[in-house]
Amino acid sequence: MSGTAAAPRRGGTTVTGHEPPQEQAREAAVEAALGKLDLDAKTRLLAGQDMWSLPALPEIGLASVVLSDGPVGVRGVRWTADDPSVALPSPTALAATWDPALARRAGRLLAQEARRKGVHVLLAPTVNLHRSPLGGRHFEAYSEDPFLTGAIGTGYVLGVQDGGVATTVKHFVANDAETDRFTVDNTIAGRPLRELYLAPFEAIVENARPWGIMTAYNQVNGCTMTEHHHLVNEVLRAEWGFDGCNVSDWMAARDTGRALAGGLDVAMPGPRTVYGEALAAAVRAGEADESAVDAAVRNVLRLAARVGALDGVRPAVTEPPQPLDGDALAREIAHRSFVLLRNDRGALPVAPGRTVALIGAAARDARILGGGSAQVFPDHVVSPLDGLTAALPPGALTYATGADPSDEPAPAGPGFTLRAVCRDARGTVVGTAPLPSGQVRWIGDDLPDGVTHDTLHSVEITGTFTPRESGEHSFGTRGLGAFTLTVAGETLYDGVQGMGDQADPFEALFGAPTERGRVALTQDVAVEVSLLHPLDRAPAAPLPGVLFSLVHLGPRRDPDELIAEAVEAARAADTAVVVVATTERVESEGFDRRDLRLPGRQDELVRAVAAANPDTVVVVNAGSPVEMDWRDDVAAVLLSWFPGQEGGAALADVLLGAEEPGGRLPTTWPAALADAPVTEVTPTDGTLAYTEGLFIGYRAWERAGTSPAYPFGHGLGYTTWEYESLDVAPEHATVRVRNTGARGGREVVQLYAAPMTDTVERPARWLAGFASVGAGPGEAVDVEIPLPRRTFEIWDEEAGRWTVVPGTYELQAGRSVADRRLSATLEVRKEAGGDPSVRRVTR
Ligand code: BGC
C-alpha cells in the first residue's frame, strides 16, 4: 500500500541571515556581481534580449538565461516542430490525478527536458482558478479549488526545481479569463482575493519556494499586475517572503517607472521593452530609483545563480535526479488522470474477446494539448486509433470518422511539399527554409540562415500539393499583413489582413485561419501553391518576427453519410467507443469560450451510435467542461482531457482494463452552461467585477442548492472502496479506507471542512485536505491528512490578517464533495491571549 497526502504548509521563507552556508555564499556572490555592473549593464539585464532570453554579461561570468513555455512540455526557443519535446497531459489532467507526488515527477521530467534544451526557466505552472468554465485557458489551469491548485502546483514546482530548473508560477494574479486580457480590470473583494485567487500562489511560495513568478496582463482593483506595488512588494515579497524573480507576462510591462516601483524585475520579451535603455535613462533623469534597479538585478542574479548561469556560484542542484522515461511518464499520468464519470453495468473495462468500433475524428487525429503558448511539438503522438490498434487482436477493431468537430482550414499537412523563400527588396533570394507544415513562425531574430531583418523584404511559402481526394479544396491564410495566394495558377486572394478589432498581439499565432477560396482538384494530380507575404505592408506588429501560415481543408463529406457509416460500424461491433473533442477554436489562449457545446455534429453522432449499440462508451477529449445531454443514455463516459502524446496508449490501457482510470474531477462539471455559477467573463467598460465573491465552483453550486452533471471530486475506478473510520485530532485527521473489490486500485480520499454554526459568510464546506492511496484487494490503508490552521481561517480585511473562526466544524471524508461517507466534529477555539488553537475533539 502507498499513500501521499497533500503537503502541509510550512513557515515563512524570508531571507533572515540564518540561511544555510550555500545560500549565504550565493547571496555574497550576487552582491559581488552586482557591485561590478554599471547602470547600463544592470538595466540591460532587466530586459529580454530577444523573445526567450536575457543578455549574457561575460564581465561577471553570467550566461544568457533562457526561458521557455510551459506547462506540458518545454518548447525551447523555436516555435516549430524542429525541436521536439515530450508532451505530458494538460494541467486539468494533472490536477485530476489529485497527486502532488506525481506532479513532482512531471516537474522532474520537465527539468530534464529543459536541461536537454538549454532552458533555465520554465514559464509554468498556471495556477489561476477555474472561475468560469468559459475561461479560454481553463485547460491550462488546475482547478476551481485553491487548495487543490496549490497542492498540485507545489508538487510541480518542487519537481522542476529538483532538476535545477526555475519556474515562473503564473499568472499573478486573477488571469482567470481571456476576454480583453491585456486591459481588463478584475475587481475582487479582499476575502475572495486572499481566500481564492492568491491562495494557490501563497501555498506554492510557502511550500516550494519558487525561484520565479510571472505577473499577469490584467489589472486587479485598478492597477495592472506588472505595476502592482501592493500585491507584489507588500504581499508576495514582504508578507510571504518570495525571494525569486518577477518576470512580466509577454508584453505586459507598459511603463518604465511604474513597473520598477511595482516590483517588476524583468520585462519580457525584448529587445523593445520599457526596461533596458529606457530604464537607464529614467534613472539618469531622476525619474526612477537606482536602488530599485539594484533590487531587481539582485533577483535576476539570484535566479541565475540558482540555475547555474552565474560562474563561481554553486547552483541549487548539482546532481539532477535519476533520468525519467518521458514516454512512460506521459502514459502513466494520462491513465492516472482519466476520470470515469459513469460506468453503467460495468461496461468498462471492455471484456477480452469483444470487438470494438472506434468512432470520431479525434480518435484518428488526436487532440493531445490545448492551444496557445502551451503548445509544444512532440516527436510522436499515439492517437486512440494507434493505441487500440496495438492493444487489440487483429480484426477486433474498426474505425469510422462519424463527425468532424472542425470545419475550418488547418495548417497545410499531408500532400504538401513546401518551403519558404526569402527575398530582398530587389527580389533576389537571400535564403530558404524547409516548411513541413506550411507555418512560418520566426520569432525575433530566429530567421533562416543568412537572412536578416534588414535584408528581408518578402517571404513566399511555395511548393506543390498532391490531393489525397478529388473534390473542392479550400485554401486560406493565418496571420496579419499582405498576402497573395495562388493555387494551380489561380489567384485566390490578393489583399491585406489588418488587425481588425483583434488587439491581441498573438493573433498571428493563435488567431482564426481565414478561408480565401476553393479550387476543384483531382486525386493524385499535383498542383503548384504559393503564398506570398511582402513584409513592408504588414501592420505594425507588436510581436517582432515573421508569423503566418498557409492553411487548407479537404473536400467536405456529407455529414449524414458520415454518421450513417458510424452507426453501421457501431451496430456491427460488441462495444462502440466514440471519441468526442473540442477544437483549437474552442479551447485556446487569447479568447474565451462562448458556449460549452461540443462543436459540429458530435452530439448527434453520440445519440445515433448509442441508439444502435447499448454498449456505447464515450471518451471526452476536452480540457474543460462540455455539455453532454446524452450522458445518461450511454453505457460509460470517460473523460480523457487533453492527454498528451501517449494519450492513445493510455486510453487503450484503461478501456481494456490493463490500468484503472485514476482521475477525479478537479472542477465541477455542469449539465448546461446556464447552470454554471459564473458565466460572465466579458468586462463592462473595461471592468470585470467578481461579484460572486467567495462563491465559485462547488462553493457556489452548494449555496445555490443545484446539482451539476458531476460534482467536484467525482470519479469511478475499477474496484470498490469502503470508508471504515475517521479519527480527528487537533492537527490531523486519519481516514481508514478498504479496497473491497477484487483488483488493486487507487482511491483519492477527500476531506472537507464544514462549519456547523457560522457567524461569518462562508461556503457550506471546502476541501481541507486529500490523499491519493493505493491498496490491493481486501487491503485497508490508513491515511493521515494534515489539518493546518489555515483550514479554519478567513481573511480579515479590516485587520489585514488571517483569523481563525472559532466554532464547531464537521470534518467529512468521502469520494467527492457530494459523496461524503464519514464525519467527525472538531471544536475550534481561540485561546485566551489571542493564540488560536484547536481544542476539543469529539467523534
Ligand atoms: C502567455 C504566457 C506565456 C507567454 C510566453 C503569454 O501570452 O500569457 O502564459 O508564458 O505568452 O509565451
Coordinates of C-alpha atoms in Angstrom, one line a residue, residues 130-597:
H130 CA -11.5 27.8 -12.9
R131 CA -13.7 30.8 -12.1
S132 CA -15.9 30.1 -15.1
P133 CA -16.0 27.2 -17.5
L134 CA -15.9 29.8 -20.3
G135 CA -12.3 30.7 -19.4
G136 CA -10.3 30.0 -22.6
R137 CA -7.3 28.8 -20.8
H138 CA -9.2 26.6 -18.4
F139 CA -7.4 23.6 -19.7
E140 CA -4.1 25.2 -18.7
A141 CA -5.1 25.8 -15.1
Y142 CA -5.7 23.1 -12.5
S143 CA -8.9 23.5 -10.6
E144 CA -11.7 25.6 -9.2
D145 CA -10.4 24.9 -5.8
P146 CA -7.4 26.9 -4.4
F147 CA -6.2 24.2 -2.1
L148 CA -6.0 21.5 -4.8
T149 CA -4.4 24.1 -7.2
G150 CA -1.8 25.0 -4.6
A151 CA -1.0 21.3 -3.8
I152 CA -0.6 20.3 -7.4
G153 CA 1.3 23.5 -8.2
T154 CA 3.6 22.9 -5.2
G155 CA 4.4 19.4 -6.4
Y156 CA 5.1 20.6 -9.9
V157 CA 7.4 23.5 -8.8
L158 CA 9.3 21.2 -6.4
G159 CA 9.8 18.7 -9.2
V160 CA 11.1 21.2 -11.8
Q161 CA 13.4 22.8 -9.2
D162 CA 14.6 19.3 -8.1
G163 CA 16.1 19.3 -11.5
G164 CA 17.8 22.6 -11.0
V165 CA 15.5 24.5 -13.4
A166 CA 13.4 27.5 -12.3
T167 CA 9.6 28.0 -12.7
T168 CA 7.6 31.2 -13.1
V169 CA 4.3 30.5 -11.3
K170 CA 1.8 32.3 -13.4
H171 CA -0.2 34.5 -14.0
F172 CA 0.0 36.5 -10.8
V173 CA -2.9 37.1 -10.2
A174 CA -6.5 36.7 -11.3
N175 CA -5.9 36.0 -15.0
D176 CA -8.9 33.7 -14.9
A177 CA -10.3 34.6 -18.4
E178 CA -9.1 35.8 -21.7
T179 CA -11.5 38.5 -22.9
D180 CA -9.6 41.8 -23.1
R181 CA -6.9 40.1 -21.2
F182 CA -4.4 42.9 -21.7
T183 CA -6.5 45.6 -20.1
V184 CA -9.3 44.1 -18.1
D185 CA -9.6 45.3 -14.6
N186 CA -10.8 42.5 -12.4
T187 CA -12.4 43.9 -9.3
I188 CA -12.2 41.5 -6.4
A189 CA -13.0 42.0 -2.8
G190 CA -10.4 41.3 -0.1
R191 CA -11.6 37.9 1.1
P192 CA -12.0 36.2 -2.3
L193 CA -8.8 37.7 -3.5
R194 CA -7.0 36.2 -0.5
E195 CA -9.0 33.0 0.1
L196 CA -9.4 32.0 -3.5
Y197 CA -7.1 33.7 -6.1
L198 CA -4.0 34.5 -4.2
A199 CA -4.2 31.3 -2.1
P200 CA -2.5 28.9 -4.6
F201 CA 0.3 31.4 -5.1
E202 CA 0.8 31.7 -1.4
A203 CA 0.8 28.0 -0.8
I204 CA 3.4 27.4 -3.5
V205 CA 5.6 30.2 -2.2
E206 CA 5.5 28.7 1.2
N207 CA 5.9 25.1 0.3
A208 CA 8.0 25.1 -2.8
R209 CA 9.9 28.4 -2.6
P210 CA 9.6 29.1 -6.4
W211 CA 12.6 30.9 -8.0
G212 CA 10.3 32.9 -10.3
I213 CA 6.8 34.3 -10.8
M214 CA 5.1 35.8 -13.8
T215 CA 3.0 38.9 -13.4
A216 CA -0.2 38.9 -15.4
Y217 CA -1.5 41.1 -18.2
N218 CA -4.7 42.1 -16.3
Q219 CA -5.4 44.7 -13.7
V220 CA -6.6 43.9 -10.2
N221 CA -8.6 46.5 -8.4
G222 CA -7.5 49.3 -10.7
C223 CA -3.8 48.6 -11.0
T224 CA -2.1 46.5 -13.7
M225 CA -0.3 43.5 -12.3
T226 CA 3.2 44.4 -13.6
E227 CA 2.9 47.6 -11.6
H228 CA 1.1 46.2 -8.5
H229 CA 3.2 47.5 -5.6
H230 CA 0.8 46.2 -3.0
L231 CA 0.3 42.7 -4.3
V232 CA 3.9 42.3 -5.5
N233 CA 6.1 44.2 -3.0
E234 CA 3.9 44.1 0.1
V235 CA 2.1 40.7 -0.2
L236 CA 4.2 38.4 -2.4
R237 CA 7.6 39.6 -1.2
A238 CA 7.2 41.2 2.3
E239 CA 4.4 39.1 3.7
W240 CA 5.1 35.7 2.0
G241 CA 8.9 36.1 1.7
F242 CA 9.2 35.4 -2.0
D243 CA 12.8 35.9 -3.0
G244 CA 12.6 34.9 -6.6
C245 CA 12.5 36.8 -9.9
N246 CA 9.3 38.6 -11.1
V247 CA 9.1 38.3 -14.9
S248 CA 6.4 40.1 -16.8
D249 CA 4.0 38.2 -19.0
W250 CA 5.0 38.7 -22.6
M251 CA 4.5 42.4 -23.4
A252 CA 2.7 43.1 -20.1
A253 CA 5.2 45.7 -19.0
R254 CA 3.9 49.1 -20.1
D255 CA 5.6 51.8 -18.1
T256 CA 9.2 52.1 -17.0
G257 CA 8.8 53.9 -13.7
R258 CA 5.6 52.3 -12.6
A259 CA 6.8 48.8 -13.4
L260 CA 10.0 49.4 -11.4
A261 CA 8.1 50.8 -8.5
G262 CA 5.6 48.0 -8.7
G263 CA 8.4 45.4 -8.2
L264 CA 8.8 44.1 -11.8
D265 CA 12.3 42.6 -12.2
V266 CA 12.3 41.6 -15.9
A267 CA 10.4 42.9 -18.8
M268 CA 9.9 40.3 -21.5
P269 CA 10.3 39.8 -24.4
G270 CA 12.9 42.0 -25.9
P271 CA 14.6 43.8 -27.5
R272 CA 11.9 46.5 -27.4
T273 CA 10.9 46.9 -23.8
V274 CA 10.2 49.5 -21.2
Y275 CA 13.4 48.5 -19.4
G276 CA 16.9 48.4 -20.8
E277 CA 17.9 51.8 -22.2
A278 CA 14.6 53.4 -21.2
L279 CA 15.2 52.4 -17.6
A280 CA 18.8 53.7 -17.6
A281 CA 17.5 57.0 -19.0
A282 CA 14.8 57.2 -16.4
V283 CA 17.3 56.7 -13.6
R284 CA 19.6 59.4 -15.1
A285 CA 16.7 61.8 -15.3
G286 CA 15.9 61.2 -11.7
E287 CA 12.6 59.5 -12.5
A288 CA 13.5 56.0 -11.3
D289 CA 15.4 54.9 -8.3
E290 CA 18.7 53.1 -8.8
S291 CA 18.3 51.2 -5.6
A292 CA 15.1 49.7 -7.0
V293 CA 17.1 48.7 -10.1
D294 CA 19.7 47.1 -7.9
A295 CA 17.0 45.1 -6.1
A296 CA 15.7 43.8 -9.4
V297 CA 19.2 42.9 -10.6
R298 CA 19.8 41.1 -7.4
N299 CA 16.6 39.0 -8.1
V300 CA 17.8 38.2 -11.6
L301 CA 21.3 37.3 -10.4
R302 CA 19.9 35.1 -7.6
L303 CA 17.8 33.3 -10.2
A304 CA 20.9 32.9 -12.5
A305 CA 22.9 31.6 -9.6
R306 CA 20.3 29.1 -8.6
V307 CA 20.1 27.7 -12.2
G308 CA 23.8 27.6 -12.7
A309 CA 24.1 30.5 -15.0
L310 CA 26.4 32.6 -12.8
D311 CA 30.1 31.5 -12.7
G312 CA 31.6 30.8 -9.3
V313 CA 28.4 30.0 -7.5
R314 CA 27.2 26.5 -6.8
P315 CA 23.8 26.0 -8.5
A316 CA 20.9 25.0 -6.3
V317 CA 21.1 21.5 -7.8
T318 CA 24.5 20.0 -8.6
E319 CA 23.3 16.5 -9.3
P320 CA 20.0 16.3 -11.1
P321 CA 17.7 13.3 -10.2
Q322 CA 17.8 10.0 -12.0
P323 CA 16.7 10.3 -15.6
L324 CA 13.0 9.6 -16.3
D325 CA 11.5 7.9 -19.3
G326 CA 9.3 10.7 -20.8
D327 CA 7.0 8.3 -22.9
A328 CA 6.4 6.1 -19.9
L329 CA 5.6 9.0 -17.5
A330 CA 3.3 10.7 -20.1
R331 CA 1.4 7.4 -20.3
E332 CA 1.2 6.9 -16.6
I333 CA 0.0 10.5 -15.9
A334 CA -2.6 10.1 -18.6
H335 CA -4.3 7.0 -17.2
R336 CA -4.0 8.3 -13.7
S337 CA -5.8 11.4 -14.9
F338 CA -8.7 9.9 -16.8
V339 CA -12.0 10.3 -15.0
L340 CA -14.6 7.6 -15.3
L341 CA -17.8 9.7 -14.9
R342 CA -20.2 6.9 -15.5
N343 CA -19.9 3.1 -15.9
D344 CA -23.3 1.5 -16.3
R345 CA -23.5 -2.3 -15.9
G346 CA -19.7 -2.5 -15.8
A347 CA -19.4 -1.5 -19.5
L348 CA -15.7 -0.8 -18.8
P349 CA -13.3 -2.4 -18.9
V350 CA -14.2 -3.9 -22.2
A351 CA -14.1 -7.7 -21.7
P352 CA -11.5 -9.7 -23.6
G353 CA -12.7 -11.1 -27.0
R354 CA -15.1 -8.3 -27.7
T355 CA -15.0 -6.4 -30.9
V356 CA -14.7 -2.6 -30.8
A357 CA -15.9 0.1 -33.3
L358 CA -13.9 3.2 -32.7
I359 CA -15.6 6.4 -33.9
G360 CA -14.7 10.1 -34.1
A361 CA -12.3 12.4 -36.0
A362 CA -10.3 12.9 -32.8
A363 CA -9.8 9.2 -32.4
R364 CA -7.6 9.3 -35.5
D365 CA -6.2 12.9 -35.4
A366 CA -5.7 13.1 -31.7
R367 CA -6.1 16.4 -29.9
I368 CA -3.4 16.0 -27.2
L369 CA -2.9 19.5 -25.9
G370 CA -4.6 22.9 -25.7
G371 CA -3.7 25.8 -28.0
G372 CA -1.7 29.0 -27.5
S373 CA 1.6 29.4 -25.7
A374 CA 1.1 26.0 -24.0
Q375 CA 1.7 24.3 -27.4
V376 CA 4.7 22.1 -27.7
F377 CA 5.7 19.8 -30.6
P378 CA 6.2 16.1 -29.6
D379 CA 8.2 13.8 -31.9
H380 CA 5.3 11.4 -32.0
V381 CA 1.7 11.1 -30.9
V382 CA -0.2 8.0 -30.1
S383 CA -3.8 8.5 -31.2
P384 CA -6.7 6.4 -29.8
L385 CA -6.7 4.6 -33.1
D386 CA -2.9 3.8 -32.8
G387 CA -3.3 2.8 -29.1
L388 CA -6.3 0.4 -29.7
T389 CA -4.8 -1.0 -32.9
A390 CA -1.7 -2.0 -30.9
A391 CA -3.7 -3.4 -28.0
L392 CA -6.5 -5.4 -29.7
P393 CA -6.0 -8.6 -31.6
P394 CA -6.2 -8.3 -35.4
G395 CA -9.7 -8.0 -36.8
A396 CA -11.2 -6.8 -33.4
L397 CA -11.2 -3.1 -34.3
T398 CA -13.0 -1.0 -36.9
Y399 CA -12.8 2.8 -37.4
A400 CA -15.2 5.4 -38.7
T401 CA -14.9 9.2 -38.6
G402 CA -18.6 9.8 -37.7
A403 CA -18.3 13.6 -37.4
D404 CA -15.5 16.1 -37.7
P405 CA -15.7 18.7 -35.0
S406 CA -13.6 21.1 -37.0
D407 CA -14.8 22.6 -40.3
E408 CA -12.1 25.2 -40.6
P409 CA -8.8 25.0 -42.5
A410 CA -5.8 23.7 -40.7
P411 CA -2.0 24.2 -41.3
A412 CA -1.0 22.6 -44.6
G413 CA -0.3 18.9 -43.8
P414 CA -0.3 15.6 -45.7
G415 CA 0.1 16.1 -49.5
F416 CA 2.0 19.4 -49.3
T417 CA 5.7 19.7 -50.1
L418 CA 6.6 23.3 -49.1
R419 CA 9.5 25.6 -48.4
A420 CA 9.9 29.2 -47.5
V421 CA 11.8 31.5 -49.9
C422 CA 13.1 34.8 -48.5
R423 CA 13.8 37.7 -50.9
D424 CA 15.3 41.2 -50.6
A425 CA 13.7 44.4 -52.0
R426 CA 15.1 43.6 -55.5
G427 CA 13.6 40.2 -55.5
T428 CA 16.8 38.3 -55.0
V429 CA 16.6 35.2 -53.0
V430 CA 18.5 35.7 -49.7
G431 CA 17.6 32.4 -48.0
T432 CA 15.3 29.4 -47.9
A433 CA 14.0 27.0 -45.3
P434 CA 12.1 23.7 -45.4
L435 CA 8.5 24.2 -44.2
P436 CA 6.8 20.8 -43.5
S437 CA 3.6 22.3 -42.1
G438 CA 3.1 25.5 -44.0
Q439 CA 3.7 27.6 -40.9
V440 CA 6.3 30.4 -40.8
R441 CA 6.9 31.1 -37.1
W442 CA 10.2 33.1 -37.0
I443 CA 10.1 35.0 -33.7
G444 CA 12.5 37.8 -33.0
D445 CA 15.8 37.2 -34.9
D446 CA 15.2 33.5 -35.4
L447 CA 15.4 33.7 -39.2
P448 CA 16.7 31.2 -41.7
D449 CA 20.5 31.0 -42.2
G450 CA 21.9 34.1 -43.9
V451 CA 18.7 36.1 -43.6
T452 CA 18.4 39.3 -41.5
H453 CA 15.5 41.6 -40.8
D454 CA 17.4 44.4 -42.7
T455 CA 17.5 42.5 -46.0
L456 CA 14.3 40.6 -45.7
H457 CA 11.5 42.1 -47.9
S458 CA 9.2 39.2 -48.6
V459 CA 8.6 35.6 -47.7
E460 CA 6.9 33.1 -50.0
I461 CA 5.6 29.8 -49.0
T462 CA 5.8 27.8 -52.2
G463 CA 5.7 24.2 -53.4
T464 CA 3.2 21.6 -54.5
F465 CA 0.1 20.0 -53.2
T466 CA -1.0 16.5 -54.2
P467 CA -4.6 15.9 -53.1
R468 CA -5.5 12.6 -51.4
E469 CA -9.1 13.0 -52.6
S470 CA -10.8 14.6 -55.6
G471 CA -13.2 17.5 -54.9
E472 CA -13.3 21.1 -53.9
H473 CA -10.3 22.0 -51.7
S474 CA -10.3 25.2 -49.6
F475 CA -7.1 27.3 -49.1
G476 CA -6.5 30.2 -46.8
T477 CA -4.2 32.2 -44.6
R478 CA -3.5 32.9 -41.0
G479 CA -1.6 36.0 -39.9
L480 CA -1.6 39.7 -40.5
G481 CA -0.4 41.8 -43.4
A482 CA -0.3 41.5 -47.2
F483 CA -0.9 38.1 -48.9
T484 CA -1.1 36.9 -52.4
L485 CA -2.4 33.3 -52.5
T486 CA -2.2 31.3 -55.8
V487 CA -3.2 27.7 -56.3
A488 CA -3.0 25.8 -59.6
G489 CA -2.4 29.1 -61.4
E490 CA -5.5 30.8 -60.0
T491 CA -5.1 33.8 -57.6
L492 CA -7.5 33.1 -54.7
Y493 CA -6.6 36.2 -52.7
D494 CA -4.6 39.4 -53.1
G495 CA -5.1 41.8 -50.2
V496 CA -4.2 42.9 -46.7
Q497 CA -5.3 41.3 -43.5
G498 CA -5.4 44.1 -40.8
M499 CA -5.7 43.7 -37.0
G500 CA -9.5 44.5 -37.1
D501 CA -10.7 44.7 -33.6
Q502 CA -8.3 42.0 -32.5
A503 CA -5.9 43.8 -30.2
D504 CA -4.1 40.6 -29.2
P505 CA -0.5 40.6 -30.5
F506 CA -0.5 36.8 -30.6
E507 CA -3.3 36.9 -33.2
A508 CA -0.9 35.8 -35.9
L509 CA 0.0 32.7 -33.9
F510 CA -3.3 31.7 -32.3
G511 CA -5.9 33.6 -34.4
A512 CA -8.5 32.0 -36.6
P513 CA -7.5 31.0 -40.1
T514 CA -9.3 32.7 -43.0
E515 CA -10.5 30.8 -46.0
R516 CA -9.6 32.7 -49.2
G517 CA -11.0 30.5 -51.9
R518 CA -11.8 27.0 -53.2
V519 CA -10.3 25.0 -56.1
A520 CA -11.6 21.8 -57.7
L521 CA -8.7 19.3 -57.7
T522 CA -8.1 15.7 -58.8
Q523 CA -6.8 13.0 -56.6
D524 CA -3.0 12.4 -57.1
V525 CA -2.6 15.3 -59.5
A526 CA -0.1 17.7 -58.1
V527 CA -0.6 21.5 -58.4
E528 CA 1.6 24.5 -57.6
V529 CA 0.8 26.5 -54.5
S530 CA 2.2 29.9 -53.5
L531 CA 1.5 32.2 -50.6
L532 CA 3.5 35.5 -50.9
H533 CA 3.8 37.7 -47.9
P534 CA 5.5 41.1 -48.6
L535 CA 6.7 42.4 -45.2
D536 CA 6.6 46.1 -46.0
R537 CA 2.8 46.1 -46.0
A538 CA 2.4 44.3 -42.7
P539 CA 0.7 46.3 -39.9
A540 CA 3.0 47.4 -37.1
A541 CA 3.5 44.1 -35.4
P542 CA 3.8 44.3 -31.6
L543 CA 5.4 40.8 -31.7
P544 CA 8.7 41.0 -33.6
G545 CA 9.1 38.3 -36.2
V546 CA 7.5 36.7 -39.3
L547 CA 4.4 34.8 -38.4
F548 CA 1.9 33.5 -41.0
S549 CA 0.6 30.2 -42.3
L550 CA -0.9 28.6 -45.4
V551 CA -4.0 26.7 -44.3
H552 CA -6.1 24.0 -46.1
L553 CA -9.2 22.0 -45.8
G554 CA -10.0 19.0 -47.9
P555 CA -13.4 18.3 -49.6
R556 CA -16.2 18.1 -47.1
R557 CA -18.0 14.8 -46.9
D558 CA -21.8 14.6 -46.5
P559 CA -22.2 14.7 -42.7
D560 CA -25.3 12.5 -42.8
E561 CA -23.3 9.9 -44.6
L562 CA -20.5 10.0 -42.0
I563 CA -22.9 9.5 -39.2
A564 CA -24.7 6.6 -41.0
E565 CA -21.3 4.9 -41.6
A566 CA -20.5 5.2 -37.9
V567 CA -23.9 3.8 -36.9
E568 CA -23.3 0.8 -39.2
A569 CA -19.8 0.2 -37.6
A570 CA -21.3 0.5 -34.1
R571 CA -24.1 -1.9 -34.9
A572 CA -21.6 -4.5 -36.2
A573 CA -19.3 -4.3 -33.1
D574 CA -19.8 -5.5 -29.5
T575 CA -18.7 -2.2 -28.0
A576 CA -18.8 1.2 -29.6
V577 CA -16.2 3.8 -28.4
V578 CA -16.9 7.3 -29.6
V579 CA -14.2 9.9 -29.0
V580 CA -15.7 13.4 -28.9
A581 CA -13.5 16.5 -28.7
T582 CA -13.2 20.3 -28.7
T583 CA -11.0 22.1 -31.2
E584 CA -8.4 24.8 -31.1
R585 CA -11.1 27.3 -32.0
V586 CA -12.9 26.3 -28.8
E587 CA -10.2 25.9 -26.2
S588 CA -7.1 28.1 -26.6
E589 CA -5.3 31.1 -25.4
G590 CA -6.4 34.6 -26.4
F591 CA -10.2 34.2 -26.3
D592 CA -12.9 32.8 -24.1
R593 CA -15.5 30.2 -25.0
R594 CA -18.9 31.3 -26.0
D595 CA -20.7 28.1 -25.0
L596 CA -20.0 24.6 -23.7
R597 CA -21.3 22.7 -26.7

